[in-house]
Amino acid sequence: MTKVRVKGIRRYYEPKSNRTYCYHRATGKRLHADFGSAAFFIELAAAQSEMVAKPAAKPGSLKLIVEHYRSSHEFLSLQSSTRSEYNRVLNYLSVLDALAMTEIVASDIVRIRDNTLKKRNRSFANKTLAVLSILFSYAVERGFADNNPVRQVKKIRRRGTEARRNRPWLKKELDEVISRAPPHLALPVMIARWTGLRESDVLTLPSTAFDGELIRWETAKRRVWVTIPVANPLKVALANRPVHACSTLCANSRGKAWTNDGFKTSLFRLIRALEAEGVIAAGLTFHGLRHTVATELRELGFDTRTIADMLGQKSETMAAHYSRDADLQEKLRPAIEKMEQAEETRTEVSRKPK
């Protein structure tokens, strides 16, 4: 019997019904006739004829800039997780493909921002602004746009009652998650808790980055080398880590390198279960461990430059951002005591003590 290979279709065998289902690959349309029959090929031809060639992007249009940007060095050199985030926004913006970059003004950006807030949420609306700003900067450099109107538009601020994203973890939450997590899941949490490294860096840390005393690594996002002395609790966790053949320090339950999606799924399955039990509060994220480290360092009296060096930040601005939840009462207590002492010698007409 001669086998016929038909291009452009997908076939799925369903054991329960003992049937094979066929779909036209390009359109996703189901082909109902029996595979290989005359009726099947008639359906296939009809599906092929329904295909319409995608129109070419118009010069200067948003679609053209997106196509250029996605193939550029700037985009391709980004970390895979960052590219994935940007692509989600770019796909969302595809409804505006026909717009000419030169005709988009600040008021248009405001409408896009506000509509996105209604359809999605504040975080996605602000991420949309950030990606649009990157696109306009890219277009201006290459002569596709005259200016970047996004710079005139403010991000949407968090409401006072809105829950904080990536809040620091409480000690009892750290202890609960680490004690309840299986070893292959607990280790990445431990590394982040004692180093402040981002999720992508933690999951890709090679075994050679740890020499028994220090973790040395170039961060993927900022390309900053960090050299972090390893705390004793983390040394114990690394010494007792699950044995696997993977080149990275961390691996999943099958001994393979973690994928970002696989790790997120496993971690949040555990977090949701602990939330349901009431042993941890809502709002824990892996990135919150980075805030945890910064907050702890600030509460211990370290300056923002030290915090920035720990987190692999080039500037102190983000160090202040990560540590903004620090409880500074102990740091400020001597200041209050001095104010009290000064009050005793201050005159009625002077703000300064004698």
mmCIF file of C-alpha atoms in Angstrom:
data_model
loop_
_atom_site.group_PDB
_atom_site.id
_atom_site.type_symbol
_atom_site.label_atom_id
_atom_site.label_comp_id
_atom_site.label_asym_id
_atom_site.label_seq_id
_atom_site.Cartn_x
_atom_site.Cartn_y
_atom_site.Cartn_z
ATOM 1 C CA MET A 1 0.000 0.000 0.000
ATOM 2 C CA THR A 2 1.320 3.411 -0.963
ATOM 3 C CA LYS A 3 1.401 5.971 1.853
ATOM 4 C CA VAL A 4 0.271 9.484 0.967
ATOM 5 C CA ARG A 5 1.879 12.413 2.773
ATOM 6 C CA VAL A 6 -0.364 15.467 2.734
ATOM 7 C CA LYS A 7 1.264 18.778 3.570
ATOM 8 C CA GLY A 8 -0.425 21.560 5.507
ATOM 9 C CA ILE A 9 -2.562 19.477 7.869
ATOM 10 C CA ARG A 10 -2.368 18.326 11.474
ATOM 11 C CA ARG A 11 -3.584 14.869 12.488
ATOM 12 C CA TYR A 12 -4.595 13.745 15.986
ATOM 13 C CA TYR A 13 -5.456 10.178 16.954
ATOM 14 C CA GLU A 14 -8.009 9.776 19.756
ATOM 15 C CA PRO A 15 -7.669 6.302 21.355
ATOM 16 C CA LYS A 16 -11.054 6.383 23.115
ATOM 17 C CA SER A 17 -13.022 6.914 19.924
ATOM 18 C CA ASN A 18 -10.434 5.192 17.729
ATOM 19 C CA ARG A 19 -10.663 8.093 15.309
ATOM 20 C CA THR A 20 -8.152 10.366 13.632
ATOM 21 C CA TYR A 21 -9.008 14.065 13.456
ATOM 22 C CA CYS A 22 -7.553 16.336 10.781
ATOM 23 C CA TYR A 23 -7.144 20.125 10.802
ATOM 24 C CA HIS A 24 -5.925 22.551 8.171
ATOM 25 C CA ARG A 25 -2.711 23.867 9.718
ATOM 26 C CA ALA A 26 -2.822 27.458 8.413
ATOM 27 C CA THR A 27 -6.479 28.237 9.190
ATOM 28 C CA GLY A 28 -7.140 25.761 12.009
ATOM 29 C CA LYS A 29 -10.279 24.568 10.194
ATOM 30 C CA ARG A 30 -11.398 21.006 10.926
ATOM 31 C CA LEU A 31 -11.628 18.621 7.957
ATOM 32 C CA HIS A 32 -14.575 16.290 8.578
ATOM 33 C CA ALA A 33 -14.246 13.868 5.657
ATOM 34 C CA ASP A 34 -12.242 10.649 6.031
ATOM 35 C CA PHE A 35 -8.548 11.189 5.491
ATOM 36 C CA GLY A 36 -7.473 10.351 1.938
ATOM 37 C CA SER A 37 -10.968 10.311 0.492
ATOM 38 C CA ALA A 38 -12.076 12.462 -2.443
ATOM 39 C CA ALA A 39 -14.286 14.485 -0.105
ATOM 40 C CA PHE A 40 -11.280 15.073 2.140
ATOM 41 C CA PHE A 41 -9.236 16.626 -0.658
ATOM 42 C CA ILE A 42 -12.201 18.783 -1.709
ATOM 43 C CA GLU A 43 -12.423 20.121 1.871
ATOM 44 C CA LEU A 44 -8.670 20.666 1.933
ATOM 45 C CA ALA A 45 -8.757 22.631 -1.328
ATOM 46 C CA ALA A 46 -11.601 24.773 0.014
ATOM 47 C CA ALA A 47 -9.612 25.547 3.153
ATOM 48 C CA GLN A 48 -6.583 26.472 1.052
ATOM 49 C CA SER A 49 -8.672 28.813 -1.073
ATOM 50 C CA GLU A 50 -9.926 30.626 2.037
ATOM 51 C CA MET A 51 -6.409 31.661 2.926
ATOM 52 C CA VAL A 52 -5.798 35.327 2.255
ATOM 53 C CA ALA A 53 -2.286 36.640 2.006
ATOM 54 C CA LYS A 54 -1.446 39.023 4.830
ATOM 55 C CA PRO A 55 -1.153 42.578 3.537
ATOM 56 C CA ALA A 56 2.308 44.052 3.616
ATOM 57 C CA ALA A 57 2.935 46.618 6.317
ATOM 58 C CA LYS A 58 2.538 50.198 5.133
ATOM 59 C CA PRO A 59 5.641 52.418 5.267
ATOM 60 C CA GLY A 60 5.780 54.284 8.564
ATOM 61 C CA SER A 61 2.987 52.259 10.141
ATOM 62 C CA LEU A 62 3.075 50.816 13.644
ATOM 63 C CA LYS A 63 3.020 47.342 12.102
ATOM 64 C CA LEU A 64 6.172 48.062 10.103
ATOM 65 C CA ILE A 65 8.006 49.383 13.163
ATOM 66 C CA VAL A 66 7.015 46.310 15.177
ATOM 67 C CA GLU A 67 8.307 44.027 12.396
ATOM 68 C CA HIS A 68 11.584 45.954 12.247
ATOM 69 C CA TYR A 69 11.966 45.987 16.021
ATOM 70 C CA ARG A 70 11.300 42.266 16.444
ATOM 71 C CA SER A 71 14.124 41.469 14.035
ATOM 72 C CA SER A 72 16.525 44.053 15.503
ATOM 73 C CA HIS A 73 19.584 43.461 17.641
ATOM 74 C CA GLU A 74 17.975 45.487 20.436
ATOM 75 C CA PHE A 75 15.069 43.044 20.705
ATOM 76 C CA LEU A 76 16.930 39.795 20.009
ATOM 77 C CA SER A 77 19.594 40.584 22.619
ATOM 78 C CA LEU A 78 16.952 40.820 25.363
ATOM 79 C CA GLN A 79 16.486 37.944 27.748
ATOM 80 C CA SER A 80 13.882 35.421 26.594
ATOM 81 C CA SER A 81 11.530 36.237 29.475
ATOM 82 C CA THR A 82 11.713 39.951 28.623
ATOM 83 C CA ARG A 83 11.072 39.255 24.932
ATOM 84 C CA SER A 84 8.047 37.196 25.947
ATOM 85 C CA GLU A 85 6.675 40.091 28.034
ATOM 86 C CA TYR A 86 7.218 42.552 25.177
ATOM 87 C CA ASN A 87 5.587 40.215 22.676
ATOM 88 C CA ARG A 88 2.451 39.996 24.798
ATOM 89 C CA VAL A 89 2.165 43.784 24.614
ATOM 90 C CA LEU A 90 3.032 43.921 20.909
ATOM 91 C CA ASN A 91 0.372 41.320 20.142
ATOM 92 C CA TYR A 92 -2.133 43.346 22.157
ATOM 93 C CA LEU A 93 -1.229 46.469 20.135
ATOM 94 C CA SER A 94 -1.694 44.685 16.798
ATOM 95 C CA VAL A 95 -5.202 46.170 16.464
ATOM 96 C CA LEU A 96 -3.432 49.495 15.840
ATOM 97 C CA ASP A 97 -1.180 48.140 13.088
ATOM 98 C CA ALA A 98 -2.450 50.536 10.410
ATOM 99 C CA LEU A 99 -1.705 53.704 12.397
ATOM 100 C CA ALA A 100 1.120 55.866 11.067
ATOM 101 C CA MET A 101 3.779 56.560 13.702
ATOM 102 C CA THR A 102 4.051 60.213 12.656
ATOM 103 C CA GLU A 103 0.317 60.763 13.265
ATOM 104 C CA ILE A 104 0.240 59.389 16.826
ATOM 105 C CA VAL A 105 0.280 62.162 19.433
ATOM 106 C CA ALA A 106 0.267 62.235 23.238
ATOM 107 C CA SER A 107 -3.546 62.329 23.437
ATOM 108 C CA ASP A 108 -3.681 59.096 21.412
ATOM 109 C CA ILE A 109 -1.252 57.479 23.855
ATOM 110 C CA VAL A 110 -3.463 58.572 26.756
ATOM 111 C CA ARG A 111 -6.489 56.903 25.132
ATOM 112 C CA ILE A 112 -4.501 53.716 24.549
ATOM 113 C CA ARG A 113 -3.356 53.766 28.184
ATOM 114 C CA ASP A 114 -6.844 54.346 29.580
ATOM 115 C CA ASN A 115 -8.502 51.734 27.350
ATOM 116 C CA THR A 116 -5.856 49.207 28.350
ATOM 117 C CA LEU A 117 -6.529 49.935 32.015
ATOM 118 C CA LYS A 118 -10.237 49.189 31.469
ATOM 119 C CA LYS A 119 -9.594 45.990 29.539
ATOM 120 C CA ARG A 120 -6.639 44.635 31.523
ATOM 121 C CA ASN A 121 -5.103 46.184 34.651
ATOM 122 C CA ARG A 122 -2.792 48.946 35.845
ATOM 123 C CA SER A 123 0.369 46.889 35.501
ATOM 124 C CA PHE A 124 -0.360 45.907 31.893
ATOM 125 C CA ALA A 125 -1.361 49.494 31.018
ATOM 126 C CA ASN A 126 1.964 50.811 32.325
ATOM 127 C CA LYS A 127 3.848 48.007 30.567
ATOM 128 C CA THR A 128 2.083 49.034 27.340
ATOM 129 C CA LEU A 129 3.344 52.595 27.813
ATOM 130 C CA ALA A 130 6.888 51.305 28.351
ATOM 131 C CA VAL A 131 6.845 49.161 25.201
ATOM 132 C CA LEU A 132 5.321 51.978 23.133
ATOM 133 C CA SER A 133 8.069 54.293 24.348
ATOM 134 C CA ILE A 134 10.701 51.768 23.260
ATOM 135 C CA LEU A 135 9.048 51.494 19.828
ATOM 136 C CA PHE A 136 8.953 55.265 19.355
ATOM 137 C CA SER A 137 12.577 55.678 20.429
ATOM 138 C CA TYR A 138 13.506 52.959 17.943
ATOM 139 C CA ALA A 139 11.456 54.697 15.216
ATOM 140 C CA VAL A 140 12.924 58.158 15.912
ATOM 141 C CA GLU A 141 16.494 56.839 15.632
ATOM 142 C CA ARG A 142 15.676 55.411 12.205
ATOM 143 C CA GLY A 143 13.670 58.322 10.856
ATOM 144 C CA PHE A 144 10.248 56.658 11.024
ATOM 145 C CA ALA A 145 8.952 59.137 13.633
ATOM 146 C CA ASP A 146 9.678 62.719 14.608
ATOM 147 C CA ASN A 147 9.422 62.410 18.390
ATOM 148 C CA ASN A 148 8.399 60.143 21.232
ATOM 149 C CA PRO A 149 4.942 61.262 22.474
ATOM 150 C CA VAL A 150 4.932 58.626 25.230
ATOM 151 C CA ARG A 151 7.356 60.770 27.239
ATOM 152 C CA GLN A 152 4.556 63.305 27.754
ATOM 153 C CA VAL A 153 2.204 60.711 29.271
ATOM 154 C CA LYS A 154 2.260 59.700 32.928
ATOM 155 C CA LYS A 155 2.034 56.158 34.165
ATOM 156 C CA ILE A 156 -1.032 55.164 36.165
ATOM 157 C CA ARG A 157 -0.290 55.380 39.867
ATOM 158 C CA ARG A 158 -1.305 52.688 42.305
ATOM 159 C CA ARG A 159 -4.346 53.449 44.408
ATOM 160 C CA GLY A 160 -3.871 53.606 48.139
ATOM 161 C CA THR A 161 -6.175 50.612 48.620
ATOM 162 C CA GLU A 162 -4.612 48.545 45.818
ATOM 163 C CA ALA A 163 -2.468 45.639 46.919
ATOM 164 C CA ARG A 164 1.277 45.998 46.469
ATOM 165 C CA ARG A 165 2.911 43.837 43.825
ATOM 166 C CA ASN A 166 6.020 41.865 44.800
ATOM 167 C CA ARG A 167 5.784 42.761 48.471
ATOM 168 C CA PRO A 168 8.527 41.522 50.835
ATOM 169 C CA TRP A 169 7.981 38.109 52.391
ATOM 170 C CA LEU A 170 7.492 37.783 56.150
ATOM 171 C CA LYS A 171 9.826 35.434 58.009
ATOM 172 C CA LYS A 172 7.020 33.020 58.828
ATOM 173 C CA GLU A 173 6.060 32.955 55.119
ATOM 174 C CA LEU A 174 9.654 32.178 54.134
ATOM 175 C CA ASP A 175 9.867 29.391 56.706
ATOM 176 C CA GLU A 176 6.507 27.935 55.679
ATOM 177 C CA VAL A 177 7.182 27.901 51.936
ATOM 178 C CA ILE A 178 10.736 26.537 52.246
ATOM 179 C CA SER A 179 9.718 23.821 54.726
ATOM 180 C CA ARG A 180 6.716 22.693 52.668
ATOM 181 C CA ALA A 181 8.399 22.846 49.246
ATOM 182 C CA PRO A 182 10.109 19.740 47.821
ATOM 183 C CA PRO A 183 13.921 20.102 47.723
ATOM 184 C CA HIS A 184 14.096 20.886 43.991
ATOM 185 C CA LEU A 185 11.620 23.758 44.502
ATOM 186 C CA ALA A 186 12.950 24.991 47.853
ATOM 187 C CA LEU A 187 16.510 25.525 46.568
ATOM 188 C CA PRO A 188 15.688 28.358 44.097
ATOM 189 C CA VAL A 189 13.680 30.073 46.855
ATOM 190 C CA MET A 190 16.638 29.774 49.239
ATOM 191 C CA ILE A 191 19.059 31.197 46.678
ATOM 192 C CA ALA A 192 16.804 34.192 46.002
ATOM 193 C CA ARG A 193 16.204 34.739 49.721
ATOM 194 C CA TRP A 194 19.957 35.005 50.461
ATOM 195 C CA THR A 195 21.187 36.695 47.267
ATOM 196 C CA GLY A 196 18.330 38.812 45.900
ATOM 197 C CA LEU A 197 18.962 37.467 42.399
ATOM 198 C CA ARG A 198 16.150 37.573 39.852
ATOM 199 C CA GLU A 199 14.267 34.411 38.950
ATOM 200 C CA SER A 200 15.932 34.080 35.548
ATOM 201 C CA ASP A 201 19.402 34.336 37.111
ATOM 202 C CA VAL A 202 18.603 31.859 39.881
ATOM 203 C CA LEU A 203 17.310 29.245 37.436
ATOM 204 C CA THR A 204 20.305 29.586 35.078
ATOM 205 C CA LEU A 205 23.088 29.774 37.697
ATOM 206 C CA PRO A 206 25.687 27.172 36.645
ATOM 207 C CA SER A 207 27.286 24.952 39.255
ATOM 208 C CA THR A 208 30.587 26.713 38.528
ATOM 209 C CA ALA A 209 29.133 30.014 39.827
ATOM 210 C CA PHE A 210 29.390 28.644 43.391
ATOM 211 C CA ASP A 211 32.897 27.898 44.693
ATOM 212 C CA GLY A 212 31.897 26.837 48.188
ATOM 213 C CA GLU A 213 32.130 30.332 49.660
ATOM 214 C CA LEU A 214 30.971 32.805 47.018
ATOM 215 C CA ILE A 215 28.454 33.071 44.202
ATOM 216 C CA ARG A 216 29.905 34.963 41.236
ATOM 217 C CA TRP A 217 27.560 35.765 38.364
ATOM 218 C CA GLU A 218 26.868 38.333 35.653
ATOM 219 C CA THR A 219 23.209 39.299 35.905
ATOM 220 C CA ALA A 220 21.273 38.781 32.701
ATOM 221 C CA LYS A 221 19.193 41.974 32.776
ATOM 222 C CA ARG A 222 21.774 44.618 33.752
ATOM 223 C CA ARG A 223 24.951 42.738 32.790
ATOM 224 C CA VAL A 224 26.469 43.523 36.192
ATOM 225 C CA TRP A 225 28.868 41.120 37.893
ATOM 226 C CA VAL A 226 27.943 40.307 41.486
ATOM 227 C CA THR A 227 30.122 38.518 44.020
ATOM 228 C CA ILE A 228 27.999 37.458 46.968
ATOM 229 C CA PRO A 229 29.339 35.683 50.065
ATOM 230 C CA VAL A 230 27.116 32.672 50.707
ATOM 231 C CA ALA A 231 25.290 32.656 54.047
ATOM 232 C CA ASN A 232 25.528 29.487 56.136
ATOM 233 C CA PRO A 233 21.849 28.460 55.675
ATOM 234 C CA LEU A 234 22.316 28.671 51.908
ATOM 235 C CA LYS A 235 25.608 26.734 52.108
ATOM 236 C CA VAL A 236 23.756 23.904 53.829
ATOM 237 C CA ALA A 237 20.997 23.955 51.183
ATOM 238 C CA LEU A 238 23.541 23.920 48.339
ATOM 239 C CA ALA A 239 25.555 21.134 49.952
ATOM 240 C CA ASN A 240 22.399 19.000 50.248
ATOM 241 C CA ARG A 241 20.846 19.922 46.899
ATOM 242 C CA PRO A 242 19.278 17.131 44.833
ATOM 243 C CA VAL A 243 21.743 15.179 42.719
ATOM 244 C CA HIS A 244 21.261 15.655 38.990
ATOM 245 C CA ALA A 245 23.286 15.730 35.780
ATOM 246 C CA CYS A 246 22.190 19.243 34.837
ATOM 247 C CA SER A 247 24.909 21.917 34.593
ATOM 248 C CA THR A 248 22.847 24.395 36.631
ATOM 249 C CA LEU A 249 22.648 24.522 40.420
ATOM 250 C CA CYS A 250 18.863 24.145 40.276
ATOM 251 C CA ALA A 251 16.899 21.506 38.389
ATOM 252 C CA ASN A 252 13.319 20.294 38.315
ATOM 253 C CA SER A 253 12.035 16.991 39.685
ATOM 254 C CA ARG A 254 13.209 15.181 36.543
ATOM 255 C CA GLY A 255 16.752 16.493 36.861
ATOM 256 C CA LYS A 256 16.323 18.836 33.886
ATOM 257 C CA ALA A 257 16.958 22.576 33.768
ATOM 258 C CA TRP A 258 13.977 24.592 34.919
ATOM 259 C CA THR A 259 11.965 26.550 32.389
ATOM 260 C CA ASN A 260 10.517 29.862 33.577
ATOM 261 C CA ASP A 261 6.948 28.681 32.961
ATOM 262 C CA GLY A 262 7.549 25.317 34.612
ATOM 263 C CA PHE A 263 9.037 26.909 37.710
ATOM 264 C CA LYS A 264 6.268 29.504 38.004
ATOM 265 C CA THR A 265 3.617 26.803 37.712
ATOM 266 C CA SER A 266 5.207 24.647 40.418
ATOM 267 C CA LEU A 267 5.861 27.530 42.816
ATOM 268 C CA PHE A 268 2.439 29.133 42.509
ATOM 269 C CA ARG A 269 0.697 25.788 42.890
ATOM 270 C CA LEU A 270 2.381 25.525 46.289
ATOM 271 C CA ILE A 271 1.715 29.171 47.198
ATOM 272 C CA ARG A 272 -1.986 28.906 46.330
ATOM 273 C CA ALA A 273 -2.290 25.762 48.451
ATOM 274 C CA LEU A 274 -0.659 27.488 51.440
ATOM 275 C CA GLU A 275 -2.885 30.523 50.939
ATOM 276 C CA ALA A 276 -5.944 28.265 51.018
ATOM 277 C CA GLU A 277 -4.723 26.794 54.321
ATOM 278 C CA GLY A 278 -4.326 30.311 55.728
ATOM 279 C CA VAL A 279 -0.662 29.859 56.691
ATOM 280 C CA ILE A 280 0.568 32.633 54.355
ATOM 281 C CA ALA A 281 -1.053 35.872 53.202
ATOM 282 C CA ALA A 282 -1.966 36.600 49.586
ATOM 283 C CA GLY A 283 0.449 38.394 47.290
ATOM 284 C CA LEU A 284 3.658 36.371 47.481
ATOM 285 C CA THR A 285 5.754 36.384 44.294
ATOM 286 C CA PHE A 286 9.243 35.132 43.580
ATOM 287 C CA HIS A 287 10.337 38.673 42.699
ATOM 288 C CA GLY A 288 9.152 39.675 46.157
ATOM 289 C CA LEU A 289 12.216 37.851 47.534
ATOM 290 C CA ARG A 290 14.361 40.518 45.871
ATOM 291 C CA HIS A 291 12.378 43.149 47.787
ATOM 292 C CA THR A 292 12.810 41.034 50.934
ATOM 293 C CA VAL A 293 16.613 41.160 50.717
ATOM 294 C CA ALA A 294 16.669 44.913 50.015
ATOM 295 C CA THR A 295 14.225 45.652 52.846
ATOM 296 C CA GLU A 296 16.204 43.577 55.333
ATOM 297 C CA LEU A 297 19.479 45.290 54.412
ATOM 298 C CA ARG A 298 17.962 48.741 54.810
ATOM 299 C CA GLU A 299 16.460 47.854 58.175
ATOM 300 C CA LEU A 300 19.919 46.681 59.255
ATOM 301 C CA GLY A 301 21.271 50.143 58.471
ATOM 302 C CA PHE A 302 23.011 49.574 55.131
ATOM 303 C CA ASP A 303 23.034 52.417 52.621
ATOM 304 C CA THR A 304 21.461 52.304 49.152
ATOM 305 C CA ARG A 305 24.852 51.854 47.455
ATOM 306 C CA THR A 306 25.423 48.634 49.394
ATOM 307 C CA ILE A 307 21.900 47.461 48.578
ATOM 308 C CA ALA A 308 22.455 48.284 44.891
ATOM 309 C CA ASP A 309 25.714 46.290 44.865
ATOM 310 C CA MET A 310 23.943 43.328 46.458
ATOM 311 C CA LEU A 311 21.140 43.402 43.879
ATOM 312 C CA GLY A 312 23.407 44.049 40.892
ATOM 313 C CA GLN A 313 21.959 47.514 40.236
ATOM 314 C CA LYS A 314 24.036 50.204 38.553
ATOM 315 C CA SER A 315 22.204 53.058 40.281
ATOM 316 C CA GLU A 316 20.946 53.585 43.810
ATOM 317 C CA THR A 317 17.486 54.635 42.587
ATOM 318 C CA MET A 318 16.233 51.076 42.172
ATOM 319 C CA ALA A 319 17.865 50.074 45.453
ATOM 320 C CA ALA A 320 15.691 52.678 47.167
ATOM 321 C CA HIS A 321 12.674 51.318 45.256
ATOM 322 C CA TYR A 322 13.285 47.733 46.360
ATOM 323 C CA SER A 323 13.818 48.718 50.010
ATOM 324 C CA ARG A 324 11.009 51.258 50.357
ATOM 325 C CA ASP A 325 9.026 49.037 52.743
ATOM 326 C CA ALA A 326 11.788 48.909 55.349
ATOM 327 C CA ASP A 327 10.815 49.492 58.975
ATOM 328 C CA LEU A 328 13.247 52.258 59.993
ATOM 329 C CA GLN A 329 12.131 52.815 63.575
ATOM 330 C CA GLU A 330 15.429 51.585 65.064
ATOM 331 C CA LYS A 331 17.442 53.707 62.655
ATOM 332 C CA LEU A 332 15.351 56.785 63.484
ATOM 333 C CA ARG A 333 15.263 56.270 67.252
ATOM 334 C CA PRO A 334 18.595 58.146 67.872
ATOM 335 C CA ALA A 335 17.263 61.015 65.739
ATOM 336 C CA ILE A 336 14.149 61.292 67.921
ATOM 337 C CA GLU A 337 16.267 61.177 71.089
ATOM 338 C CA LYS A 338 18.386 64.075 69.829
ATOM 339 C CA MET A 339 15.244 66.033 68.962
ATOM 340 C CA GLU A 340 13.981 65.479 72.507
ATOM 341 C CA GLN A 341 17.275 66.667 73.996
ATOM 342 C CA ALA A 342 17.259 69.743 71.778
ATOM 343 C CA GLU A 343 13.695 70.567 72.809
ATOM 344 C CA GLU A 344 14.788 70.992 76.423
ATOM 345 C CA THR A 345 17.228 73.818 75.548
ATOM 346 C CA ARG A 346 15.229 75.490 72.750
ATOM 347 C CA THR A 347 13.952 79.049 73.415
ATOM 348 C CA GLU A 348 10.518 80.346 72.515
ATOM 349 C CA VAL A 349 11.846 82.417 69.611
ATOM 350 C CA SER A 350 14.376 80.000 68.141
ATOM 351 C CA ARG A 351 14.175 76.608 66.456
ATOM 352 C CA LYS A 352 17.762 75.932 67.421
ATOM 353 C CA PRO A 353 18.872 74.801 70.905
ATOM 354 C CA LYS A 354 21.233 76.993 72.946
#
